[in-house]
C-alpha cells in the first residue's frame, strides 16, 4: 500500500521535508487560517458593515430609520431560525460544501440589495441573505474549530474571529467612502463581491471537513488522552447532550444572557456611524471610530481567547462585560472631543462578547460531545438579540430624539447578563459535580 506522502519523496529529500513540516504544523492551524478569511469577508459584510447603510439609504429612499433598520432584523431573525438546522447540517454534511453554497447565496443576496428600491424588496432579500448567513457566522466557525481542536480552542477561535475585526477595520471606512462618493448601491455590490472572491476559494482549497479525513487527530487530542486516566472522573470533563441540556434551567438562563449579549452588541454596533454624525462629527471621523474599535478588537479577541484558555469562562466574561459597561458610558459622553476614541478602546474588548464569550462558554458549560447541536440553539437566542438590537435603538432614537437612553439600557443589560452567566456557571458546576460523584 502506498502511504500518504510517498509520492512526495525524491532523491533530494523533498518528501522528508514535507513530512517534517506536517508534524510541526498541525492542519488545524490551516483551518484557523481559512476560518479567519471566512470571518474577514462574511462576518464583515453580513454583520459589521450593514449598519453603515441605515442613515444614507433611509435618507435617499425616504424611509424612517426604524423602518429601514428592520431589514437587518429580518437577516438576523432568519439566521436565528435556521441556526438549529444549520447545526445539524454542519454536523452531517461536508463543511466545505456548506461554506461554498452559503457563500454563493449570501454574496448573491448582497448584490441583490443594490437593486432594491422598496422596503418589501429589502426585507425579502434579507430573508434569503439570513438563510445563507447561518452557514458563515460565529456558530459555523466555532463548530469547525471545535472539531479540529481539543487544546487551545479559545485561542484558535480568537484568531479566526479576529478576521472579522480586521475586515471591519478595513471596510468600514471604505464602504463609507464608496457611499459618499458613489452610491449605496455600489457599496452593497462591493460587499457581495468580497464574500464571493474570498470565501469561494477558501472553501475549495483550504477547508477540510474533519481531522479524520486527513488521518489526523484534533490538536491536543494526544495530550488529553494521556491525561485521561487521571481526569476522567472530574466534573470538568463531563459532556451534556442536547436533550439533557434543554431540560436544565441553567441552559435557559445561559441562553437568556446570550440574548442580552446579542441585543447589546448589535444595538450599539449598527448605530455608531449614525450616532457620531448626529453629534456633529464627519462621516470620515465616524467611520474611523468604528475602524479603531475593530483594530483594537483584533488584538482583544486573541487576548480574551488566551484569558478564557488560562482562567476559564467566568473570568473571561466578567472582563468583557466590564468593558461593555465602560463602552456604554463613553457613548453617553461622546459629545466631548476625544471620548469617542475612548469608546473605541472599550468597545474593541467588549465586542468579543459576541464571538469569543458565547461559543467558549457553551463549550465550557456543556462540553464538546454535542457542541454543534447545543450551540445551534444558543445561537437562536444570540441572533434574536442581535436582530432586535438595531430596530430597538432606532425606535428609541425616533421616540426620544437621542440614542442616550439606549446606551444606558445596554449598560444595564450588560450587568444583568453577567450576573445570570455567573449564576448559570455555578449551577452547571454543581450539576456536573453531582454526575461525577455518581459515577
CSV table of C-alpha atoms in Angstrom, one decimal:
chain,number,residue,atom,x,y,z
A,1,UNK,CA,0.0,0.0,0.0
A,2,UNK,CA,1.3,3.4,-0.9
A,3,UNK,CA,1.4,5.6,2.2
A,4,UNK,CA,0.3,9.3,2.2
A,5,UNK,CA,3.4,11.4,1.4
A,6,UNK,CA,5.3,8.6,-0.6
A,7,UNK,CA,4.6,10.5,-3.8
A,8,UNK,CA,6.5,13.5,-2.4
A,9,UNK,CA,9.7,11.6,-1.8
A,10,UNK,CA,12.7,12.1,-4.2
A,11,UNK,CA,16.4,11.9,-4.0
A,12,UNK,CA,16.7,15.5,-2.8
A,13,UNK,CA,14.6,14.8,0.3
A,14,UNK,CA,11.6,16.9,-0.6
A,15,UNK,CA,9.3,14.3,0.8
A,16,UNK,CA,11.1,14.2,4.1
A,17,UNK,CA,10.9,17.9,4.5
A,18,UNK,CA,7.2,17.9,3.7
A,19,UNK,CA,6.5,15.2,6.3
A,20,UNK,CA,8.5,17.0,8.9
A,21,UNK,CA,6.6,20.2,8.3
A,22,UNK,CA,3.3,18.2,8.6
A,23,UNK,CA,4.5,17.0,12.0
A,24,UNK,CA,5.5,20.5,13.1
A,25,UNK,CA,2.3,22.3,11.9
A,26,UNK,CA,-1.0,20.7,12.6
A,27,UNK,CA,-3.5,21.2,9.8
A,28,UNK,CA,-5.9,22.6,12.4
A,29,UNK,CA,-4.0,25.9,12.1
A,30,UNK,CA,-4.7,25.9,8.4
A,31,UNK,CA,-8.4,25.5,9.3
A,32,UNK,CA,-7.9,28.6,11.6
A,33,UNK,CA,-6.5,30.5,8.6
A,34,UNK,CA,-9.4,29.5,6.4
A,35,UNK,CA,-11.9,30.4,9.2
A,36,UNK,CA,-10.0,33.8,9.6
A,37,UNK,CA,-10.6,34.5,5.9
A,38,UNK,CA,-14.3,33.5,6.2
A,39,UNK,CA,-14.8,35.8,9.1
A,40,UNK,CA,-12.8,38.6,7.3
A,41,UNK,CA,-15.2,38.5,4.4
A,42,UNK,CA,-18.6,37.1,5.6
A,43,UNK,CA,-19.0,38.5,9.1
A,44,UNK,CA,-17.6,41.8,8.0
A,45,UNK,CA,-20.1,42.1,5.1
A,46,UNK,CA,-23.1,40.4,6.7
A,47,UNK,CA,-22.9,41.9,10.2
A,48,UNK,CA,-20.3,44.6,10.9
A,49,UNK,CA,-20.8,46.9,7.8
A,50,UNK,CA,-24.6,46.8,7.4
A,51,UNK,CA,-25.2,49.5,10.0
A,52,UNK,CA,-23.4,52.0,7.7
A,53,UNK,CA,-26.3,51.8,5.3
A,54,UNK,CA,-29.1,52.8,7.8
A,55,UNK,CA,-28.7,56.6,7.6
A,56,UNK,CA,-27.8,57.0,3.8
A,57,UNK,CA,-30.4,54.5,2.5
A,58,UNK,CA,-33.1,55.9,4.7
A,59,UNK,CA,-32.4,59.4,3.6
A,60,UNK,CA,-32.1,58.5,-0.1
A,61,UNK,CA,-35.2,56.4,-0.2
A,62,UNK,CA,-37.4,58.4,2.2
A,63,UNK,CA,-37.6,55.7,4.9
A,64,UNK,CA,-37.5,56.3,8.6
A,65,UNK,CA,-34.5,54.8,10.3
A,66,UNK,CA,-36.7,52.4,12.3
A,67,UNK,CA,-38.5,51.2,9.2
A,68,UNK,CA,-35.3,50.5,7.3
A,69,UNK,CA,-33.4,49.0,10.3
A,70,UNK,CA,-35.9,46.2,10.3
A,71,UNK,CA,-34.2,44.7,7.2
A,72,UNK,CA,-31.2,43.9,9.4
A,73,UNK,CA,-33.7,42.3,11.8
A,74,UNK,CA,-35.0,40.1,9.0
A,75,UNK,CA,-31.5,38.9,8.3
A,76,UNK,CA,-30.7,38.0,11.9
A,77,UNK,CA,-34.1,36.6,12.7
A,78,UNK,CA,-33.9,34.3,9.7
A,79,UNK,CA,-30.4,33.3,10.8
A,80,UNK,CA,-31.7,32.6,14.3
A,81,UNK,CA,-34.5,30.4,13.0
A,82,UNK,CA,-32.2,28.3,10.8
A,83,UNK,CA,-29.4,28.0,13.4
A,84,UNK,CA,-30.5,24.6,14.9
A,85,UNK,CA,-31.0,23.2,11.4
A,86,UNK,CA,-27.7,24.6,10.2
A,87,UNK,CA,-26.0,23.0,13.3
A,88,UNK,CA,-27.4,19.7,12.1
A,89,UNK,CA,-26.3,20.3,8.5
A,90,UNK,CA,-22.8,21.2,9.6
A,91,UNK,CA,-22.7,18.0,11.7
A,92,UNK,CA,-24.0,15.7,9.0
A,93,UNK,CA,-22.6,17.2,5.7
A,94,UNK,CA,-19.2,18.2,4.4
A,95,UNK,CA,-18.3,21.6,5.9
A,96,UNK,CA,-16.6,22.7,2.7
A,97,UNK,CA,-19.8,22.3,0.7
A,98,UNK,CA,-21.8,24.2,3.3
A,99,UNK,CA,-19.4,27.1,3.2
A,100,UNK,CA,-19.4,27.1,-0.6
A,101,UNK,CA,-23.2,27.1,-1.0
A,102,UNK,CA,-23.7,29.7,1.7
A,103,UNK,CA,-21.0,32.0,0.2
A,104,UNK,CA,-22.7,31.9,-3.2
A,105,UNK,CA,-26.1,32.5,-1.6
A,106,UNK,CA,-25.2,35.4,0.8
A,107,UNK,CA,-22.9,37.0,-1.7
A,108,UNK,CA,-25.7,37.0,-4.3
A,109,UNK,CA,-28.1,38.4,-1.8
A,110,UNK,CA,-25.8,41.4,-1.1
A,111,UNK,CA,-25.6,42.0,-4.8
A,112,UNK,CA,-29.4,41.9,-4.9
A,113,UNK,CA,-29.7,44.6,-2.2
A,114,UNK,CA,-28.0,47.0,-4.6
A,115,UNK,CA,-31.1,46.7,-6.8
A,116,UNK,CA,-33.8,47.1,-4.2
A,117,UNK,CA,-36.0,50.2,-4.2
A,118,UNK,CA,-38.8,49.4,-1.7
A,119,UNK,CA,-38.9,48.2,1.9
A,120,UNK,CA,-40.6,44.9,0.9
A,121,UNK,CA,-37.8,44.2,-1.5
A,122,UNK,CA,-35.1,44.8,1.1
A,123,UNK,CA,-37.0,42.5,3.5
A,124,UNK,CA,-37.4,39.7,1.1
A,125,UNK,CA,-33.8,39.7,0.1
A,126,UNK,CA,-32.9,40.0,3.8
A,127,UNK,CA,-34.7,36.7,4.5
A,128,UNK,CA,-32.7,35.0,1.7
A,129,UNK,CA,-29.5,36.5,3.0
A,130,UNK,CA,-30.2,35.3,6.5
A,131,UNK,CA,-30.7,31.7,5.4
A,132,UNK,CA,-27.2,31.5,3.9
A,133,UNK,CA,-25.6,33.7,6.5
A,134,UNK,CA,-26.3,30.9,9.0
A,135,UNK,CA,-23.5,28.9,7.4
A,136,UNK,CA,-20.9,31.6,7.7
A,137,UNK,CA,-21.4,33.1,11.1
A,138,UNK,CA,-19.8,32.5,14.5
A,139,UNK,CA,-21.7,29.3,15.1
A,140,UNK,CA,-20.4,27.8,11.9
A,141,UNK,CA,-16.8,28.8,12.5
A,142,UNK,CA,-16.8,27.7,16.2
A,143,UNK,CA,-18.2,24.3,15.2
A,144,UNK,CA,-15.4,23.6,12.8
A,145,UNK,CA,-12.8,24.9,15.2
A,146,UNK,CA,-14.2,22.7,18.0
A,147,UNK,CA,-13.9,19.7,15.6
A,148,UNK,CA,-10.2,20.4,14.9
A,149,UNK,CA,-9.1,21.5,18.4
A,150,UNK,CA,-9.1,20.0,21.9
A,151,UNK,CA,-6.4,22.2,23.4
A,152,UNK,CA,-6.1,25.9,22.8
A,153,UNK,CA,-9.6,26.0,21.4
A,154,UNK,CA,-10.4,29.5,22.7
A,155,UNK,CA,-7.2,30.9,21.3
A,156,UNK,CA,-7.9,29.2,17.9
A,157,UNK,CA,-11.4,30.7,17.8
A,158,UNK,CA,-10.0,34.1,18.8
A,159,UNK,CA,-7.5,34.1,15.9
A,160,UNK,CA,-10.2,33.0,13.5
A,161,UNK,CA,-12.7,35.7,14.7
A,162,UNK,CA,-10.0,38.3,14.6
A,163,UNK,CA,-10.6,38.2,10.8
A,164,UNK,CA,-14.0,40.0,11.2
A,165,UNK,CA,-12.3,42.8,13.2
A,166,UNK,CA,-9.6,43.3,10.6
A,167,UNK,CA,-12.3,43.2,7.9
A,168,UNK,CA,-14.4,45.8,9.6
A,169,UNK,CA,-11.3,48.0,10.3
A,170,UNK,CA,-10.5,47.9,6.6
A,171,UNK,CA,-14.0,48.0,5.0
A,172,UNK,CA,-15.9,50.4,7.4
A,173,UNK,CA,-14.1,53.5,6.0
A,174,UNK,CA,-14.0,52.0,2.5
A,175,UNK,CA,-17.8,51.4,2.4
A,176,UNK,CA,-18.4,54.9,4.0
A,177,UNK,CA,-16.4,56.5,1.2
A,178,UNK,CA,-18.0,54.5,-1.5
A,179,UNK,CA,-21.4,55.6,-0.3
A,180,UNK,CA,-20.3,59.2,0.0
A,181,UNK,CA,-18.5,59.4,-3.4
A,182,UNK,CA,-20.5,57.0,-5.5
A,183,UNK,CA,-23.7,55.4,-4.1
A,184,UNK,CA,-25.0,52.9,-1.5
A,185,UNK,CA,-25.8,50.6,-4.4
A,186,UNK,CA,-22.1,50.3,-5.3
A,187,UNK,CA,-21.3,49.7,-1.7
A,188,UNK,CA,-23.6,46.7,-1.5
A,189,UNK,CA,-22.1,45.3,-4.7
A,190,UNK,CA,-18.6,45.7,-3.1
A,191,UNK,CA,-19.6,43.7,0.0
A,192,UNK,CA,-21.2,40.9,-2.1
A,193,UNK,CA,-18.1,40.7,-4.3
A,194,UNK,CA,-15.9,40.5,-1.2
A,195,UNK,CA,-17.7,37.3,0.0
A,196,UNK,CA,-17.6,35.7,-3.4
A,197,UNK,CA,-13.9,36.5,-4.1
A,198,UNK,CA,-12.6,35.4,-0.7
A,199,UNK,CA,-14.9,32.6,0.6
A,200,UNK,CA,-15.3,30.5,-2.6
A,201,UNK,CA,-11.6,29.8,-3.0
A,202,UNK,CA,-11.2,29.2,0.7
A,203,UNK,CA,-14.0,26.6,0.7
A,204,UNK,CA,-12.4,24.9,-2.3
A,205,UNK,CA,-8.7,24.9,-1.4
A,206,UNK,CA,-8.2,25.3,2.3
A,207,UNK,CA,-11.0,23.8,4.3
A,208,UNK,CA,-11.2,20.1,5.3
A,209,UNK,CA,-14.2,18.6,7.0
A,210,UNK,CA,-12.5,16.8,9.9
A,211,UNK,CA,-9.1,15.6,11.1
A,212,UNK,CA,-10.2,12.0,10.4
A,213,UNK,CA,-10.4,12.9,6.7
A,214,UNK,CA,-6.7,13.5,6.7
A,215,UNK,CA,-5.7,10.7,9.0
A,216,UNK,CA,-5.2,13.1,11.9
A,217,UNK,CA,-6.4,13.6,15.4
A,218,UNK,CA,-7.7,17.0,16.7
A,219,UNK,CA,-5.0,19.3,18.0
A,220,UNK,CA,-4.1,18.4,21.6
A,221,UNK,CA,-6.0,15.1,21.5
A,222,UNK,CA,-2.9,13.0,22.3
A,223,UNK,CA,-2.2,15.1,25.4
A,224,UNK,CA,-5.8,14.8,26.6
A,225,UNK,CA,-5.7,11.0,26.0
A,226,UNK,CA,-2.5,10.7,28.1
A,227,UNK,CA,-4.1,12.6,30.9
A,228,UNK,CA,-7.5,10.8,30.6
A,229,UNK,CA,-6.9,8.2,33.3
A,230,UNK,CA,-6.3,10.9,35.9
A,231,UNK,CA,-9.0,13.3,34.9
A,232,UNK,CA,-11.9,11.1,33.6
A,233,UNK,CA,-13.9,11.3,36.8
A,234,UNK,CA,-13.6,15.1,37.1
A,235,UNK,CA,-16.7,17.2,36.6
A,236,UNK,CA,-14.9,19.4,34.1
A,237,UNK,CA,-14.6,16.6,31.6
A,238,UNK,CA,-18.3,15.7,31.6
A,239,UNK,CA,-20.3,16.5,28.4
A,240,UNK,CA,-24.0,17.1,28.3
A,241,UNK,CA,-26.1,16.1,25.3
A,242,UNK,CA,-28.7,18.5,23.8
A,243,UNK,CA,-31.7,16.7,25.2
A,244,UNK,CA,-30.3,16.8,28.7
A,245,UNK,CA,-29.2,20.5,28.3
A,246,UNK,CA,-32.7,21.5,27.2
A,247,UNK,CA,-34.1,20.1,30.4
A,248,UNK,CA,-31.8,22.1,32.6
A,249,UNK,CA,-32.8,25.6,34.0
A,250,UNK,CA,-29.1,26.6,33.7
A,251,UNK,CA,-29.2,26.2,30.0
A,252,UNK,CA,-32.2,28.5,29.6
A,253,UNK,CA,-30.7,31.2,31.9
A,254,UNK,CA,-27.4,31.0,30.0
A,255,UNK,CA,-29.4,31.4,26.7
A,256,UNK,CA,-31.2,34.4,28.1
A,257,UNK,CA,-27.9,36.0,28.9
A,258,UNK,CA,-26.7,35.4,25.3
A,259,UNK,CA,-29.9,37.1,24.2
A,260,UNK,CA,-28.8,40.2,26.2
A,261,UNK,CA,-25.3,40.0,24.7
A,262,UNK,CA,-26.7,40.0,21.2
A,263,UNK,CA,-29.2,42.8,21.9
A,264,UNK,CA,-26.4,45.0,23.4
A,265,UNK,CA,-23.7,44.2,20.8
A,266,UNK,CA,-26.0,44.8,17.8
A,267,UNK,CA,-27.8,47.7,19.2
A,268,UNK,CA,-24.6,49.6,19.6
A,269,UNK,CA,-22.6,48.4,16.5
A,270,UNK,CA,-25.3,49.1,14.0
A,271,UNK,CA,-25.8,52.8,15.1
A,272,UNK,CA,-22.3,54.0,15.9
A,273,UNK,CA,-21.9,55.8,12.5
A,274,UNK,CA,-25.4,57.4,12.7
A,275,UNK,CA,-24.8,58.5,16.3
A,276,UNK,CA,-21.4,60.0,15.7
A,277,UNK,CA,-22.7,62.0,12.7
A,278,UNK,CA,-25.7,63.2,14.7
A,279,UNK,CA,-23.3,64.6,17.3
A,280,UNK,CA,-21.7,66.7,14.5
A,281,UNK,CA,-18.7,64.6,13.7
A,282,UNK,CA,-17.9,64.0,10.0
A,283,UNK,CA,-18.6,60.8,8.1
A,284,UNK,CA,-14.9,60.1,8.0
A,285,UNK,CA,-14.5,60.6,11.7
A,286,UNK,CA,-17.4,58.3,12.5
A,287,UNK,CA,-16.0,55.6,10.2
A,288,UNK,CA,-12.6,56.0,11.9
A,289,UNK,CA,-14.2,55.4,15.3
A,290,UNK,CA,-15.6,52.1,14.1
A,291,UNK,CA,-12.3,51.2,12.4
A,292,UNK,CA,-10.3,51.9,15.6
A,293,UNK,CA,-12.8,49.7,17.5
A,294,UNK,CA,-12.3,46.8,15.1
A,295,UNK,CA,-8.5,47.3,15.1
A,296,UNK,CA,-8.5,47.0,18.9
A,297,UNK,CA,-10.9,44.1,18.7
A,298,UNK,CA,-8.4,42.2,16.6
A,299,UNK,CA,-5.8,42.1,19.4
A,300,UNK,CA,-8.6,41.9,22.0
A,301,UNK,CA,-10.0,38.7,20.6
A,302,UNK,CA,-6.7,37.0,20.9
A,303,UNK,CA,-6.1,38.3,24.4
A,304,UNK,CA,-9.6,37.4,25.6
A,305,UNK,CA,-9.2,34.0,24.0
A,306,UNK,CA,-6.0,33.4,25.9
A,307,UNK,CA,-7.7,34.6,29.0
A,308,UNK,CA,-10.5,32.0,28.5
A,309,UNK,CA,-8.0,29.3,28.0
A,310,UNK,CA,-5.9,30.3,31.0
A,311,UNK,CA,-8.6,31.3,33.6
A,312,UNK,CA,-11.9,30.0,32.3
A,313,UNK,CA,-15.1,31.4,31.2
A,314,UNK,CA,-16.2,33.2,34.4
A,315,UNK,CA,-13.2,35.4,34.5
A,316,UNK,CA,-13.2,36.0,30.7
A,317,UNK,CA,-16.9,37.0,30.5
A,318,UNK,CA,-16.5,39.2,33.6
A,319,UNK,CA,-13.7,41.2,32.0
A,320,UNK,CA,-15.6,41.5,28.7
A,321,UNK,CA,-18.8,42.7,30.4
A,322,UNK,CA,-16.9,45.4,32.4
A,323,UNK,CA,-15.6,46.7,29.1
A,324,UNK,CA,-19.1,46.8,27.7
A,325,UNK,CA,-20.4,48.9,30.6
A,326,UNK,CA,-17.4,51.3,30.1
A,327,UNK,CA,-18.2,51.5,26.4
A,328,UNK,CA,-21.8,52.4,27.0
A,329,UNK,CA,-20.6,55.1,29.5
A,330,UNK,CA,-18.3,56.5,26.9
A,331,UNK,CA,-21.1,56.7,24.3
A,332,UNK,CA,-23.2,58.8,26.7
A,333,UNK,CA,-20.3,61.3,26.9
A,334,UNK,CA,-19.2,61.1,23.3
A,335,UNK,CA,-20.1,64.7,22.6
A,336,UNK,CA,-16.8,65.5,24.4
A,337,UNK,CA,-13.9,65.6,22.0
A,338,UNK,CA,-11.7,62.5,22.3
A,339,UNK,CA,-14.2,60.4,24.2
A,340,UNK,CA,-15.3,58.5,21.0
A,341,UNK,CA,-11.8,57.0,20.8
A,342,UNK,CA,-12.1,56.0,24.5
A,343,UNK,CA,-15.3,54.3,23.4
A,344,UNK,CA,-13.3,52.6,20.6
A,345,UNK,CA,-10.8,51.2,23.1
A,346,UNK,CA,-13.5,49.8,25.4
A,347,UNK,CA,-15.8,48.5,22.7
A,348,UNK,CA,-12.9,46.8,21.0
A,349,UNK,CA,-12.7,44.5,24.0
A,350,UNK,CA,-16.5,44.4,24.7
A,351,UNK,CA,-17.2,43.3,21.1
A,352,UNK,CA,-15.6,39.9,21.8
A,353,UNK,CA,-18.8,39.0,23.8
A,354,UNK,CA,-20.4,38.0,20.5
A,355,UNK,CA,-17.6,36.0,19.0
A,356,UNK,CA,-15.5,34.7,21.9
A,357,UNK,CA,-17.6,34.6,25.1
A,358,UNK,CA,-20.8,32.8,23.8
A,359,UNK,CA,-19.1,29.8,21.9
A,360,UNK,CA,-16.5,29.2,24.6
A,361,UNK,CA,-18.9,29.4,27.5
A,362,UNK,CA,-21.1,26.9,25.7
A,363,UNK,CA,-18.2,24.5,25.3
A,364,UNK,CA,-17.1,25.1,29.0
A,365,UNK,CA,-20.6,24.6,30.4
A,366,UNK,CA,-21.9,21.7,28.3
A,367,UNK,CA,-18.8,20.0,26.9
A,368,UNK,CA,-17.7,19.1,23.4
A,369,UNK,CA,-19.8,15.9,22.7
A,370,UNK,CA,-22.9,17.6,21.4
A,371,UNK,CA,-21.5,21.1,20.9
A,372,UNK,CA,-22.8,21.9,17.4
A,373,UNK,CA,-26.4,21.0,18.3
A,374,UNK,CA,-26.3,22.8,21.6
A,375,UNK,CA,-24.6,25.9,20.3
A,376,UNK,CA,-27.1,25.9,17.4
A,377,UNK,CA,-29.9,26.5,20.0
A,378,UNK,CA,-27.8,29.1,21.9
A,379,UNK,CA,-27.2,31.0,18.6
A,380,UNK,CA,-31.0,31.3,18.2
A,381,UNK,CA,-31.1,33.4,21.4
A,382,UNK,CA,-27.9,35.3,20.4
A,383,UNK,CA,-29.3,36.0,17.0
A,384,UNK,CA,-32.7,37.0,18.3
A,385,UNK,CA,-31.0,39.6,20.5
A,386,UNK,CA,-28.9,40.8,17.5
A,387,UNK,CA,-32.0,41.1,15.3
A,388,UNK,CA,-33.9,43.2,17.9
A,389,UNK,CA,-30.9,45.4,18.9
A,390,UNK,CA,-30.8,47.6,15.8
A,391,UNK,CA,-34.5,48.4,15.5
A,392,UNK,CA,-34.7,48.9,19.3
A,393,UNK,CA,-32.0,51.5,19.1
A,394,UNK,CA,-33.8,53.1,16.1
A,395,UNK,CA,-37.1,53.2,17.9
A,396,UNK,CA,-35.6,54.7,21.0
A,397,UNK,CA,-34.0,57.3,18.7
A,398,UNK,CA,-37.3,58.0,17.0
A,399,UNK,CA,-39.2,58.3,20.3
A,400,UNK,CA,-36.6,60.3,22.3
A,401,UNK,CA,-34.7,62.1,19.6
A,402,UNK,CA,-31.5,60.7,21.0
A,403,UNK,CA,-29.6,57.5,21.4
A,404,UNK,CA,-28.7,58.3,25.0
A,405,UNK,CA,-31.5,56.2,26.7
A,406,UNK,CA,-30.4,53.2,24.5
A,407,UNK,CA,-26.8,53.4,25.7
A,408,UNK,CA,-28.0,53.5,29.4
A,409,UNK,CA,-30.3,50.5,28.8
A,410,UNK,CA,-27.5,48.4,27.2
A,411,UNK,CA,-25.1,49.2,30.1
A,412,UNK,CA,-27.7,47.9,32.5
A,413,UNK,CA,-28.4,44.8,30.4
A,414,UNK,CA,-24.6,44.0,30.4
A,415,UNK,CA,-24.6,43.9,34.2
A,416,UNK,CA,-27.7,41.8,34.2
A,417,UNK,CA,-26.3,39.4,31.6
A,418,UNK,CA,-23.1,38.9,33.5
A,419,UNK,CA,-25.0,38.2,36.7
A,420,UNK,CA,-27.1,35.5,35.0
A,421,UNK,CA,-24.0,33.9,33.4
A,422,UNK,CA,-22.2,33.6,36.8
A,423,UNK,CA,-25.3,32.0,38.4
A,424,UNK,CA,-25.7,29.6,35.4
A,425,UNK,CA,-22.0,28.6,35.6
A,426,UNK,CA,-22.2,27.9,39.3
A,427,UNK,CA,-25.3,25.8,38.8
A,428,UNK,CA,-23.8,23.8,36.0
A,429,UNK,CA,-20.7,23.2,38.0
A,430,UNK,CA,-22.8,21.8,40.9
A,431,UNK,CA,-24.8,19.7,38.4
A,432,UNK,CA,-21.7,18.1,36.8
A,433,UNK,CA,-20.1,17.5,40.2
A,434,UNK,CA,-23.2,15.5,41.2
A,435,UNK,CA,-22.9,13.5,38.0
A,436,UNK,CA,-19.2,12.9,38.6
A,437,UNK,CA,-19.9,11.8,42.2
A,438,UNK,CA,-22.5,9.3,40.9
A,439,UNK,CA,-20.1,7.6,38.5
